[in-house]
Protein backbone atom coordinates (compact mmCIF):
# COMPACT_ATOMS: atom_id res chain seq x y z
CA UNK A 1 0.00 0.00 0.00
CA UNK A 2 1.37 3.41 -0.92
CA UNK A 3 2.00 5.59 2.11
CA UNK A 4 0.45 9.06 2.14
CA UNK A 5 3.28 11.45 2.92
CA UNK A 6 3.32 15.21 3.19
CA UNK A 7 6.28 17.25 2.01
CA UNK A 8 5.05 20.77 2.69
CA UNK A 9 6.55 20.85 6.16
CA UNK A 10 10.14 21.12 7.32
CA UNK A 11 13.14 20.37 5.13
CA UNK A 12 15.78 18.47 7.10
CA UNK A 13 19.35 18.19 5.81
CA UNK A 14 20.74 14.67 6.29
CA UNK A 15 24.48 14.48 5.72
CA UNK A 16 25.76 11.05 4.76
CA UNK A 17 22.15 10.43 3.84
CA UNK A 18 22.84 7.57 1.41
CA UNK A 19 24.71 5.62 4.07
CA UNK A 20 23.37 2.83 6.22
CA UNK A 21 21.87 4.82 9.10
CA UNK A 22 21.27 7.94 7.02
CA UNK A 23 19.11 6.17 4.43
CA UNK A 24 16.95 4.46 7.04
CA UNK A 25 16.56 7.74 8.90
CA UNK A 26 15.53 9.42 5.64
CA UNK A 27 12.68 6.92 5.33
CA UNK A 28 11.58 7.46 8.91
CA UNK A 29 11.76 11.25 8.54
CA UNK A 30 9.59 11.16 5.41
CA UNK A 31 7.05 8.89 7.07
CA UNK A 32 6.92 11.33 10.01
CA UNK A 33 6.07 14.20 7.67
CA UNK A 34 9.48 15.80 7.18
CA UNK A 35 11.21 16.28 3.84
CA UNK A 36 14.74 14.84 3.96
CA UNK A 37 17.35 16.53 1.78
CA UNK A 38 20.41 14.30 1.47
CA UNK A 39 24.06 15.01 0.78
CA UNK A 40 26.60 12.20 0.32
CA UNK A 41 29.95 11.83 -1.42
CA UNK A 42 29.25 8.11 -2.03
CA UNK A 43 32.70 7.15 -0.75
CA UNK A 44 31.07 4.36 1.27
CA UNK A 45 27.57 4.13 -0.22
CA UNK A 46 26.08 3.00 -3.49
CA UNK A 47 23.85 5.20 -5.69
CA UNK A 48 21.39 2.30 -5.87
CA UNK A 49 20.32 3.25 -2.34
CA UNK A 50 18.39 6.13 -3.89
CA UNK A 51 16.37 3.67 -5.98
CA UNK A 52 15.52 1.77 -2.83
CA UNK A 53 14.35 4.95 -1.12
CA UNK A 54 12.20 5.82 -4.13
CA UNK A 55 10.57 2.38 -4.09
CA UNK A 56 9.83 2.55 -0.36
CA UNK A 57 8.50 6.11 -0.33
CA UNK A 58 6.87 6.22 -3.75
CA UNK A 59 8.84 9.29 -4.83
CA UNK A 60 12.44 10.32 -5.36
CA UNK A 61 14.38 11.83 -2.48
CA UNK A 62 16.51 14.88 -3.22
CA UNK A 63 20.19 13.97 -2.90
CA UNK A 64 23.27 16.05 -3.61
CA UNK A 65 26.40 14.16 -4.65
CA UNK A 66 29.10 16.17 -2.94
CA UNK A 67 31.50 16.62 -0.05
CA UNK A 68 29.93 17.73 3.23
CA UNK A 69 33.07 19.79 3.89
CA UNK A 70 32.24 21.93 0.83
CA UNK A 71 30.92 25.09 2.47
CA UNK A 72 29.63 26.61 -0.76
CA UNK A 73 27.57 23.52 -1.53
CA UNK A 74 26.20 23.50 2.00
CA UNK A 75 25.29 27.19 1.71
CA UNK A 76 23.44 26.49 -1.54
CA UNK A 77 21.43 23.62 -0.03
CA UNK A 78 20.56 25.49 3.16
CA UNK A 79 19.46 28.53 1.16
CA UNK A 80 17.57 26.73 -1.63
CA UNK A 81 15.55 24.54 0.71
CA UNK A 82 15.24 26.80 3.77
CA UNK A 83 16.60 24.00 5.92
CA UNK A 84 14.98 23.77 9.37
CA UNK A 85 17.39 21.33 11.00
CA UNK A 86 20.38 19.09 10.36
CA UNK A 87 21.17 15.45 11.15
CA UNK A 88 24.89 14.90 10.71
CA UNK A 89 25.92 11.34 9.76
CA UNK A 90 28.72 12.10 7.29
CA UNK A 91 31.77 10.37 8.78
CA UNK A 92 34.05 7.42 8.26
CA UNK A 93 33.13 4.80 10.84
CA UNK A 94 35.31 1.65 10.82
CA UNK A 95 37.32 1.25 14.04
CA UNK A 96 40.04 -0.92 12.48
CA UNK A 97 40.47 1.30 9.43
CA UNK A 98 40.70 4.39 11.62
CA UNK A 99 43.74 2.91 13.37
CA UNK A 100 45.58 2.36 10.09
CA UNK A 101 44.53 5.61 8.39
CA UNK A 102 44.14 8.19 11.18
CA UNK A 103 44.75 11.37 9.19
CA UNK A 104 41.96 10.53 6.75
CA UNK A 105 39.57 10.02 9.68
CA UNK A 106 40.52 13.29 11.38
CA UNK A 107 40.31 15.23 8.12
CA UNK A 108 36.93 13.87 7.11
CA UNK A 109 35.11 13.46 10.40
CA UNK A 110 36.16 16.79 11.87
CA UNK A 111 36.28 18.79 8.63
CA UNK A 112 32.68 18.01 7.75
CA UNK A 113 31.51 18.88 11.26
CA UNK A 114 33.29 22.23 11.29
CA UNK A 115 31.98 23.20 7.86
CA UNK A 116 28.43 22.29 8.80
CA UNK A 117 28.48 24.25 12.06
CA UNK A 118 29.86 27.34 10.34
CA UNK A 119 27.27 27.28 7.57
CA UNK A 120 24.42 26.69 10.04
CA UNK A 121 25.49 29.63 12.18
CA UNK A 122 25.72 31.86 9.09
CA UNK A 123 22.21 30.86 8.01
CA UNK A 124 20.63 30.96 11.47
CA UNK A 125 19.74 27.25 11.48
CA UNK A 126 19.96 26.01 15.05
CA UNK A 127 18.71 22.38 15.45
CA UNK A 128 21.75 20.10 15.09
CA UNK A 129 21.60 16.35 15.73
CA UNK A 130 25.11 14.89 15.92
CA UNK A 131 25.66 11.22 15.15
CA UNK A 132 27.95 10.24 18.01
CA UNK A 133 28.97 6.86 19.36
CA UNK A 134 29.37 4.71 22.44
CA UNK A 135 33.09 4.68 21.61
CA UNK A 136 33.36 8.04 23.43
CA UNK A 137 33.10 6.11 26.71
CA UNK A 138 36.44 4.36 26.11
CA UNK A 139 36.62 1.31 28.40
CA UNK A 140 33.87 2.01 30.93
CA UNK A 141 34.35 0.93 34.52
CA UNK A 142 30.67 0.03 35.05
CA UNK A 143 27.88 -1.43 32.93
CA UNK A 144 25.52 -0.34 31.57
CA UNK A 145 26.77 3.10 30.57
CA UNK A 146 24.56 6.11 31.20
CA UNK A 147 24.91 9.65 29.91
CA UNK A 148 26.70 10.40 33.19
CA UNK A 149 29.35 7.73 32.58
CA UNK A 150 32.73 9.49 32.29
CA UNK A 151 34.10 10.06 28.80
CA UNK A 152 37.44 8.24 29.01
CA UNK A 153 40.33 8.20 26.53
CA UNK A 154 39.07 6.70 23.28
CA UNK A 155 40.39 3.30 22.26
CA UNK A 156 40.36 4.15 18.55
CA UNK A 157 40.92 7.08 16.21
CA UNK A 158 37.28 6.78 15.17
CA UNK A 159 36.19 7.14 18.79
CA UNK A 160 38.51 10.09 19.26
CA UNK A 161 36.97 11.90 16.26
CA UNK A 162 33.57 11.49 17.92
CA UNK A 163 34.90 12.80 21.23
CA UNK A 164 36.44 15.83 19.52
CA UNK A 165 33.27 16.40 17.47
CA UNK A 166 31.25 16.46 20.69
CA UNK A 167 33.74 18.87 22.28
CA UNK A 168 33.54 21.23 19.29
CA UNK A 169 29.77 21.36 19.59
CA UNK A 170 29.81 21.70 23.39
CA UNK A 171 32.34 24.55 23.19
CA UNK A 172 30.33 26.28 20.45
CA UNK A 173 27.18 26.18 22.57
CA UNK A 174 29.10 27.26 25.69
CA UNK A 175 30.32 30.30 23.74
CA UNK A 176 26.70 31.37 23.31
CA UNK A 177 26.40 30.52 19.62
CA UNK A 178 22.83 29.81 18.60
CA UNK A 179 22.83 26.06 18.21
CA UNK A 180 20.40 23.56 19.72
CA UNK A 181 22.38 20.32 19.84
CA UNK A 182 21.74 16.70 20.70
CA UNK A 183 24.71 14.36 20.89
CA UNK A 184 23.11 11.00 20.15
CA UNK A 185 25.48 8.30 21.37
CA UNK A 186 24.41 5.07 19.80
CA UNK A 187 25.72 1.60 20.03
CA UNK A 188 25.99 -1.04 17.27
CA UNK A 189 23.37 -0.62 14.53
CA UNK A 190 22.47 -3.73 12.53
CA UNK A 191 19.55 -4.96 10.44
CA UNK A 192 17.83 -3.52 7.38
CA UNK A 193 14.53 -2.04 6.28
CA UNK A 194 11.85 -4.79 6.44
CA UNK A 195 11.20 -4.33 2.71
CA UNK A 196 14.79 -5.51 2.01
CA UNK A 197 15.08 -2.58 -0.41
CA UNK A 198 17.77 -0.79 1.63
CA UNK A 199 20.33 -2.06 4.12
CA UNK A 200 24.01 -1.87 4.98
CA UNK A 201 26.07 -1.97 1.78
CA UNK A 202 29.62 -0.74 2.39
CA UNK A 203 32.06 -0.46 -0.47
CA UNK A 204 34.79 -3.11 -0.38
CA UNK A 205 35.38 -5.41 2.58
CA UNK A 206 32.93 -4.57 5.39
CA UNK A 207 34.54 -3.11 8.49
CA UNK A 208 31.58 -4.01 10.72
CA UNK A 209 30.79 -7.52 11.86
CA UNK A 210 27.20 -8.11 10.70
CA UNK A 211 27.57 -7.17 7.01
CA UNK A 212 30.74 -9.27 6.93
CA UNK A 213 28.84 -12.14 8.56
CA UNK A 214 26.08 -12.10 5.98
CA UNK A 215 28.53 -11.91 3.09
CA UNK A 216 30.56 -14.78 4.55
CA UNK A 217 27.40 -16.83 5.07
CA UNK A 218 26.45 -16.16 1.45
CA UNK A 219 29.85 -17.43 0.29
CA UNK A 220 31.02 -13.99 -0.88
CA UNK A 221 33.80 -13.62 1.71
CA UNK A 222 36.27 -15.86 3.51
CA UNK A 223 35.22 -17.07 6.99
CA UNK A 224 34.60 -14.39 9.59
CA UNK A 225 37.52 -13.64 11.89
CA UNK A 226 36.44 -13.07 15.48
CA UNK A 227 38.98 -10.77 17.07
CA UNK A 228 39.64 -12.34 20.45
CA UNK A 229 37.84 -14.83 22.68
CA UNK A 230 39.90 -14.20 25.81
CA UNK A 231 38.26 -11.04 27.13
CA UNK A 232 37.11 -10.72 30.73
CA UNK A 233 33.48 -11.30 29.73
CA UNK A 234 31.07 -14.14 30.57
CA UNK A 235 32.10 -16.24 27.53
CA UNK A 236 35.40 -14.57 26.63
CA UNK A 237 33.99 -12.83 23.54
CA UNK A 238 33.53 -9.09 23.10
CA UNK A 239 30.11 -7.81 24.18
CA UNK A 240 28.15 -5.10 22.36
CA UNK A 241 24.67 -3.57 22.31
CA UNK A 242 23.21 -4.38 18.87
CA UNK A 243 20.34 -2.07 17.94
CA UNK A 244 18.05 -2.48 14.94
CA UNK A 245 18.70 0.34 12.47
CA UNK A 246 14.98 1.12 12.25
CA UNK A 247 14.85 1.63 16.03
CA UNK A 248 17.87 3.91 15.70
CA UNK A 249 16.24 5.83 12.84
CA UNK A 250 13.19 6.39 15.02
CA UNK A 251 15.47 7.65 17.81
CA UNK A 252 16.81 10.31 15.45
CA UNK A 253 13.31 11.46 14.54
CA UNK A 254 12.30 11.60 18.20
CA UNK A 255 15.43 13.62 19.01
CA UNK A 256 14.79 15.99 16.09
CA UNK A 257 11.21 16.61 17.21
CA UNK A 258 12.51 17.37 20.69
CA UNK A 259 15.00 19.92 19.30
CA UNK A 260 12.44 21.59 17.08
CA UNK A 261 10.07 22.02 20.02
CA UNK A 262 12.72 23.57 22.29
CA UNK A 263 13.10 27.34 22.75
CA UNK A 264 15.54 28.86 20.27
CA UNK A 265 18.46 29.28 22.65
CA UNK A 266 21.90 27.61 22.87
CA UNK A 267 21.81 24.15 24.44
CA UNK A 268 23.55 20.81 24.16
CA UNK A 269 22.17 17.53 25.50
CA UNK A 270 23.41 13.94 25.45
CA UNK A 271 21.31 10.80 24.89
CA UNK A 272 22.23 7.15 24.60
CA UNK A 273 20.46 5.07 21.95
CA UNK A 274 20.73 1.35 22.60
CA UNK A 275 18.73 -1.67 23.67
CA UNK A 276 20.17 -2.01 27.17
CA UNK A 277 21.24 -5.58 26.46
CA UNK A 278 24.80 -6.77 26.00
CA UNK A 279 25.28 -9.55 23.42
CA UNK A 280 28.58 -11.37 22.91
CA UNK A 281 29.97 -12.03 19.45
CA UNK A 282 29.44 -15.75 20.04
CA UNK A 283 25.79 -15.14 20.97
CA UNK A 284 25.43 -13.00 17.85
CA UNK A 285 26.73 -15.83 15.66
CA UNK A 286 24.49 -18.38 17.38
CA UNK A 287 21.44 -16.13 16.94
CA UNK A 288 22.24 -15.66 13.26
CA UNK A 289 22.48 -19.41 12.74
CA UNK A 290 19.21 -20.02 14.60
CA UNK A 291 17.28 -17.33 12.73
CA UNK A 292 18.56 -18.12 9.24
CA UNK A 293 19.32 -21.84 9.44
CA UNK A 294 22.68 -21.04 7.83
CA UNK A 295 25.97 -22.17 9.37
CA UNK A 296 28.31 -19.23 9.99
CA UNK A 297 31.92 -19.97 9.02
CA UNK A 298 34.29 -18.27 11.45
CA UNK A 299 37.71 -18.50 13.02
CA UNK A 300 39.30 -16.97 16.11
CA UNK A 301 41.97 -14.35 15.61
CA UNK A 302 43.97 -12.10 17.93
CA UNK A 303 42.43 -9.07 19.58
CA UNK A 304 42.13 -6.03 17.33
CA UNK A 305 43.57 -2.66 18.24
CA UNK A 306 40.83 -0.20 19.20
CA UNK A 307 38.25 -2.75 20.37
CA UNK A 308 36.83 -2.56 23.91
CA UNK A 309 35.87 -5.73 25.83
CA UNK A 310 32.29 -4.78 26.71
CA UNK A 311 29.88 -1.91 26.28
CA UNK A 312 26.09 -1.66 26.40
CA UNK A 313 23.63 1.10 27.11
CA UNK A 314 21.30 2.40 29.70
CA UNK A 315 18.88 4.27 27.43
CA UNK A 316 16.42 5.22 30.14
CA UNK A 317 16.95 8.96 29.63
CA UNK A 318 15.85 8.71 25.98
CA UNK A 319 12.71 6.88 27.07
CA UNK A 320 11.89 9.44 29.77
CA UNK A 321 12.69 12.61 27.82
CA UNK A 322 12.27 11.72 24.14
CA UNK A 323 9.58 9.06 24.53
CA UNK A 324 11.74 6.61 22.59
CA UNK A 325 12.91 3.08 23.24
CA UNK A 326 14.23 0.23 21.13
CA UNK A 327 11.44 -2.26 20.39
CA UNK A 328 12.87 -4.68 17.82
CA UNK A 329 14.66 -7.86 18.85
CA UNK A 330 18.11 -9.15 17.89
CA UNK A 331 16.45 -12.00 15.99
CA UNK A 332 14.32 -9.54 14.01
CA UNK A 333 17.38 -7.49 13.12
CA UNK A 334 19.29 -10.56 11.92
CA UNK A 335 16.31 -11.86 9.95
CA UNK A 336 15.97 -8.47 8.23
CA UNK A 337 19.66 -8.24 7.40
CA UNK A 338 19.69 -11.77 5.96
CA UNK A 339 16.64 -10.94 3.84
CA UNK A 340 18.54 -7.87 2.59
CA UNK A 341 21.58 -10.00 1.73
CA UNK A 342 19.42 -12.43 -0.22
CA UNK A 343 17.84 -9.49 -2.07
CA UNK A 344 21.33 -8.40 -3.15
CA UNK A 345 22.03 -11.83 -4.59
CA UNK A 346 19.01 -11.74 -6.90
Coordinates of C-alpha atoms in Angstrom, one line a residue:
X1 CA 0.0 0.0 0.0
X2 CA 1.4 3.4 -0.9
X3 CA 2.0 5.6 2.1
X4 CA 0.5 9.1 2.1
X5 CA 3.3 11.5 2.9
X6 CA 3.3 15.2 3.2
X7 CA 6.3 17.3 2.0
X8 CA 5.0 20.8 2.7
X9 CA 6.5 20.9 6.2
X10 CA 10.1 21.1 7.3
X11 CA 13.1 20.4 5.1
X12 CA 15.8 18.5 7.1
X13 CA 19.3 18.2 5.8
X14 CA 20.7 14.7 6.3
X15 CA 24.5 14.5 5.7
X16 CA 25.8 11.0 4.8
X17 CA 22.2 10.4 3.8
X18 CA 22.8 7.6 1.4
X19 CA 24.7 5.6 4.1
X20 CA 23.4 2.8 6.2
X21 CA 21.9 4.8 9.1
X22 CA 21.3 7.9 7.0
X23 CA 19.1 6.2 4.4
X24 CA 16.9 4.5 7.0
X25 CA 16.6 7.7 8.9
X26 CA 15.5 9.4 5.6
X27 CA 12.7 6.9 5.3
X28 CA 11.6 7.5 8.9
X29 CA 11.8 11.2 8.5
X30 CA 9.6 11.2 5.4
X31 CA 7.1 8.9 7.1
X32 CA 6.9 11.3 10.0
X33 CA 6.1 14.2 7.7
X34 CA 9.5 15.8 7.2
X35 CA 11.2 16.3 3.8
X36 CA 14.7 14.8 4.0
X37 CA 17.4 16.5 1.8
X38 CA 20.4 14.3 1.5
X39 CA 24.1 15.0 0.8
X40 CA 26.6 12.2 0.3
X41 CA 30.0 11.8 -1.4
X42 CA 29.3 8.1 -2.0
X43 CA 32.7 7.2 -0.7
X44 CA 31.1 4.4 1.3
X45 CA 27.6 4.1 -0.2
X46 CA 26.1 3.0 -3.5
X47 CA 23.9 5.2 -5.7
X48 CA 21.4 2.3 -5.9
X49 CA 20.3 3.2 -2.3
X50 CA 18.4 6.1 -3.9
X51 CA 16.4 3.7 -6.0
X52 CA 15.5 1.8 -2.8
X53 CA 14.3 5.0 -1.1
X54 CA 12.2 5.8 -4.1
X55 CA 10.6 2.4 -4.1
X56 CA 9.8 2.5 -0.4
X57 CA 8.5 6.1 -0.3
X58 CA 6.9 6.2 -3.7
X59 CA 8.8 9.3 -4.8
X60 CA 12.4 10.3 -5.4
X61 CA 14.4 11.8 -2.5
X62 CA 16.5 14.9 -3.2
X63 CA 20.2 14.0 -2.9
X64 CA 23.3 16.0 -3.6
X65 CA 26.4 14.2 -4.7
X66 CA 29.1 16.2 -2.9
X67 CA 31.5 16.6 0.0
X68 CA 29.9 17.7 3.2
X69 CA 33.1 19.8 3.9
X70 CA 32.2 21.9 0.8
X71 CA 30.9 25.1 2.5
X72 CA 29.6 26.6 -0.8
X73 CA 27.6 23.5 -1.5
X74 CA 26.2 23.5 2.0
X75 CA 25.3 27.2 1.7
X76 CA 23.4 26.5 -1.5
X77 CA 21.4 23.6 0.0
X78 CA 20.6 25.5 3.2
X79 CA 19.5 28.5 1.2
X80 CA 17.6 26.7 -1.6
X81 CA 15.6 24.5 0.7
X82 CA 15.2 26.8 3.8
X83 CA 16.6 24.0 5.9
X84 CA 15.0 23.8 9.4
X85 CA 17.4 21.3 11.0
X86 CA 20.4 19.1 10.4
X87 CA 21.2 15.5 11.1
X88 CA 24.9 14.9 10.7
X89 CA 25.9 11.3 9.8
X90 CA 28.7 12.1 7.3
X91 CA 31.8 10.4 8.8
X92 CA 34.1 7.4 8.3
X93 CA 33.1 4.8 10.8
X94 CA 35.3 1.6 10.8
X95 CA 37.3 1.2 14.0
X96 CA 40.0 -0.9 12.5
X97 CA 40.5 1.3 9.4
X98 CA 40.7 4.4 11.6
X99 CA 43.7 2.9 13.4
X100 CA 45.6 2.4 10.1
X101 CA 44.5 5.6 8.4
X102 CA 44.1 8.2 11.2
X103 CA 44.7 11.4 9.2
X104 CA 42.0 10.5 6.8
X105 CA 39.6 10.0 9.7
X106 CA 40.5 13.3 11.4
X107 CA 40.3 15.2 8.1
X108 CA 36.9 13.9 7.1
X109 CA 35.1 13.5 10.4
X110 CA 36.2 16.8 11.9
X111 CA 36.3 18.8 8.6
X112 CA 32.7 18.0 7.7
X113 CA 31.5 18.9 11.3
X114 CA 33.3 22.2 11.3
X115 CA 32.0 23.2 7.9
X116 CA 28.4 22.3 8.8
X117 CA 28.5 24.2 12.1
X118 CA 29.9 27.3 10.3
X119 CA 27.3 27.3 7.6
X120 CA 24.4 26.7 10.0
X121 CA 25.5 29.6 12.2
X122 CA 25.7 31.9 9.1
X123 CA 22.2 30.9 8.0
X124 CA 20.6 31.0 11.5
X125 CA 19.7 27.2 11.5
X126 CA 20.0 26.0 15.1
X127 CA 18.7 22.4 15.4
X128 CA 21.8 20.1 15.1
X129 CA 21.6 16.4 15.7
X130 CA 25.1 14.9 15.9
X131 CA 25.7 11.2 15.2
X132 CA 27.9 10.2 18.0
X133 CA 29.0 6.9 19.4
X134 CA 29.4 4.7 22.4
X135 CA 33.1 4.7 21.6
X136 CA 33.4 8.0 23.4
X137 CA 33.1 6.1 26.7
X138 CA 36.4 4.4 26.1
X139 CA 36.6 1.3 28.4
X140 CA 33.9 2.0 30.9
X141 CA 34.3 0.9 34.5
X142 CA 30.7 0.0 35.1
X143 CA 27.9 -1.4 32.9
X144 CA 25.5 -0.3 31.6
X145 CA 26.8 3.1 30.6
X146 CA 24.6 6.1 31.2
X147 CA 24.9 9.6 29.9
X148 CA 26.7 10.4 33.2
X149 CA 29.4 7.7 32.6
X150 CA 32.7 9.5 32.3
X151 CA 34.1 10.1 28.8
X152 CA 37.4 8.2 29.0
X153 CA 40.3 8.2 26.5
X154 CA 39.1 6.7 23.3
X155 CA 40.4 3.3 22.3
X156 CA 40.4 4.2 18.6
X157 CA 40.9 7.1 16.2
X158 CA 37.3 6.8 15.2
X159 CA 36.2 7.1 18.8
X160 CA 38.5 10.1 19.3
X161 CA 37.0 11.9 16.3
X162 CA 33.6 11.5 17.9
X163 CA 34.9 12.8 21.2
X164 CA 36.4 15.8 19.5
X165 CA 33.3 16.4 17.5
X166 CA 31.2 16.5 20.7
X167 CA 33.7 18.9 22.3
X168 CA 33.5 21.2 19.3
X169 CA 29.8 21.4 19.6
X170 CA 29.8 21.7 23.4
X171 CA 32.3 24.5 23.2
X172 CA 30.3 26.3 20.5
X173 CA 27.2 26.2 22.6
X174 CA 29.1 27.3 25.7
X175 CA 30.3 30.3 23.7
X176 CA 26.7 31.4 23.3
X177 CA 26.4 30.5 19.6
X178 CA 22.8 29.8 18.6
X179 CA 22.8 26.1 18.2
X180 CA 20.4 23.6 19.7
X181 CA 22.4 20.3 19.8
X182 CA 21.7 16.7 20.7
X183 CA 24.7 14.4 20.9
X184 CA 23.1 11.0 20.2
X185 CA 25.5 8.3 21.4
X186 CA 24.4 5.1 19.8
X187 CA 25.7 1.6 20.0
X188 CA 26.0 -1.0 17.3
X189 CA 23.4 -0.6 14.5
X190 CA 22.5 -3.7 12.5
X191 CA 19.6 -5.0 10.4
X192 CA 17.8 -3.5 7.4
X193 CA 14.5 -2.0 6.3
X194 CA 11.9 -4.8 6.4
X195 CA 11.2 -4.3 2.7
X196 CA 14.8 -5.5 2.0
X197 CA 15.1 -2.6 -0.4
X198 CA 17.8 -0.8 1.6
X199 CA 20.3 -2.1 4.1
X200 CA 24.0 -1.9 5.0
X201 CA 26.1 -2.0 1.8
X202 CA 29.6 -0.7 2.4
X203 CA 32.1 -0.5 -0.5
X204 CA 34.8 -3.1 -0.4
X205 CA 35.4 -5.4 2.6
X206 CA 32.9 -4.6 5.4
X207 CA 34.5 -3.1 8.5
X208 CA 31.6 -4.0 10.7
X209 CA 30.8 -7.5 11.9
X210 CA 27.2 -8.1 10.7
X211 CA 27.6 -7.2 7.0
X212 CA 30.7 -9.3 6.9
X213 CA 28.8 -12.1 8.6
X214 CA 26.1 -12.1 6.0
X215 CA 28.5 -11.9 3.1
X216 CA 30.6 -14.8 4.5
X217 CA 27.4 -16.8 5.1
X218 CA 26.5 -16.2 1.4
X219 CA 29.9 -17.4 0.3
X220 CA 31.0 -14.0 -0.9
X221 CA 33.8 -13.6 1.7
X222 CA 36.3 -15.9 3.5
X223 CA 35.2 -17.1 7.0
X224 CA 34.6 -14.4 9.6
X225 CA 37.5 -13.6 11.9
X226 CA 36.4 -13.1 15.5
X227 CA 39.0 -10.8 17.1
X228 CA 39.6 -12.3 20.4
X229 CA 37.8 -14.8 22.7
X230 CA 39.9 -14.2 25.8
X231 CA 38.3 -11.0 27.1
X232 CA 37.1 -10.7 30.7
X233 CA 33.5 -11.3 29.7
X234 CA 31.1 -14.1 30.6
X235 CA 32.1 -16.2 27.5
X236 CA 35.4 -14.6 26.6
X237 CA 34.0 -12.8 23.5
X238 CA 33.5 -9.1 23.1
X239 CA 30.1 -7.8 24.2
X240 CA 28.2 -5.1 22.4
X241 CA 24.7 -3.6 22.3
X242 CA 23.2 -4.4 18.9
X243 CA 20.3 -2.1 17.9
X244 CA 18.0 -2.5 14.9
X245 CA 18.7 0.3 12.5
X246 CA 15.0 1.1 12.3
X247 CA 14.9 1.6 16.0
X248 CA 17.9 3.9 15.7
X249 CA 16.2 5.8 12.8
X250 CA 13.2 6.4 15.0
X251 CA 15.5 7.6 17.8
X252 CA 16.8 10.3 15.4
X253 CA 13.3 11.5 14.5
X254 CA 12.3 11.6 18.2
X255 CA 15.4 13.6 19.0
X256 CA 14.8 16.0 16.1
X257 CA 11.2 16.6 17.2
X258 CA 12.5 17.4 20.7
X259 CA 15.0 19.9 19.3
X260 CA 12.4 21.6 17.1
X261 CA 10.1 22.0 20.0
X262 CA 12.7 23.6 22.3
X263 CA 13.1 27.3 22.7
X264 CA 15.5 28.9 20.3
X265 CA 18.5 29.3 22.6
X266 CA 21.9 27.6 22.9
X267 CA 21.8 24.2 24.4
X268 CA 23.6 20.8 24.2
X269 CA 22.2 17.5 25.5
X270 CA 23.4 13.9 25.5
X271 CA 21.3 10.8 24.9
X272 CA 22.2 7.1 24.6
X273 CA 20.5 5.1 22.0
X274 CA 20.7 1.3 22.6
X275 CA 18.7 -1.7 23.7
X276 CA 20.2 -2.0 27.2
X277 CA 21.2 -5.6 26.5
X278 CA 24.8 -6.8 26.0
X279 CA 25.3 -9.6 23.4
X280 CA 28.6 -11.4 22.9
X281 CA 30.0 -12.0 19.4
X282 CA 29.4 -15.8 20.0
X283 CA 25.8 -15.1 21.0
X284 CA 25.4 -13.0 17.8
X285 CA 26.7 -15.8 15.7
X286 CA 24.5 -18.4 17.4
X287 CA 21.4 -16.1 16.9
X288 CA 22.2 -15.7 13.3
X289 CA 22.5 -19.4 12.7
X290 CA 19.2 -20.0 14.6
X291 CA 17.3 -17.3 12.7
X292 CA 18.6 -18.1 9.2
X293 CA 19.3 -21.8 9.4
X294 CA 22.7 -21.0 7.8
X295 CA 26.0 -22.2 9.4
X296 CA 28.3 -19.2 10.0
X297 CA 31.9 -20.0 9.0
X298 CA 34.3 -18.3 11.5
X299 CA 37.7 -18.5 13.0
X300 CA 39.3 -17.0 16.1
X301 CA 42.0 -14.3 15.6
X302 CA 44.0 -12.1 17.9
X303 CA 42.4 -9.1 19.6
X304 CA 42.1 -6.0 17.3
X305 CA 43.6 -2.7 18.2
X306 CA 40.8 -0.2 19.2
X307 CA 38.2 -2.8 20.4
X308 CA 36.8 -2.6 23.9
X309 CA 35.9 -5.7 25.8
X310 CA 32.3 -4.8 26.7
X311 CA 29.9 -1.9 26.3
X312 CA 26.1 -1.7 26.4
X313 CA 23.6 1.1 27.1
X314 CA 21.3 2.4 29.7
X315 CA 18.9 4.3 27.4
X316 CA 16.4 5.2 30.1
X317 CA 16.9 9.0 29.6
X318 CA 15.8 8.7 26.0
X319 CA 12.7 6.9 27.1
X320 CA 11.9 9.4 29.8
X321 CA 12.7 12.6 27.8
X322 CA 12.3 11.7 24.1
X323 CA 9.6 9.1 24.5
X324 CA 11.7 6.6 22.6
X325 CA 12.9 3.1 23.2
X326 CA 14.2 0.2 21.1
X327 CA 11.4 -2.3 20.4
X328 CA 12.9 -4.7 17.8
X329 CA 14.7 -7.9 18.9
X330 CA 18.1 -9.1 17.9
X331 CA 16.4 -12.0 16.0
X332 CA 14.3 -9.5 14.0
X333 CA 17.4 -7.5 13.1
X334 CA 19.3 -10.6 11.9
X335 CA 16.3 -11.9 10.0
X336 CA 16.0 -8.5 8.2
X337 CA 19.7 -8.2 7.4
X338 CA 19.7 -11.8 6.0
X339 CA 16.6 -10.9 3.8
X340 CA 18.5 -7.9 2.6
X341 CA 21.6 -10.0 1.7
X342 CA 19.4 -12.4 -0.2
X343 CA 17.8 -9.5 -2.1
X344 CA 21.3 -8.4 -3.1
X345 CA 22.0 -11.8 -4.6
X346 CA 19.0 -11.7 -6.9

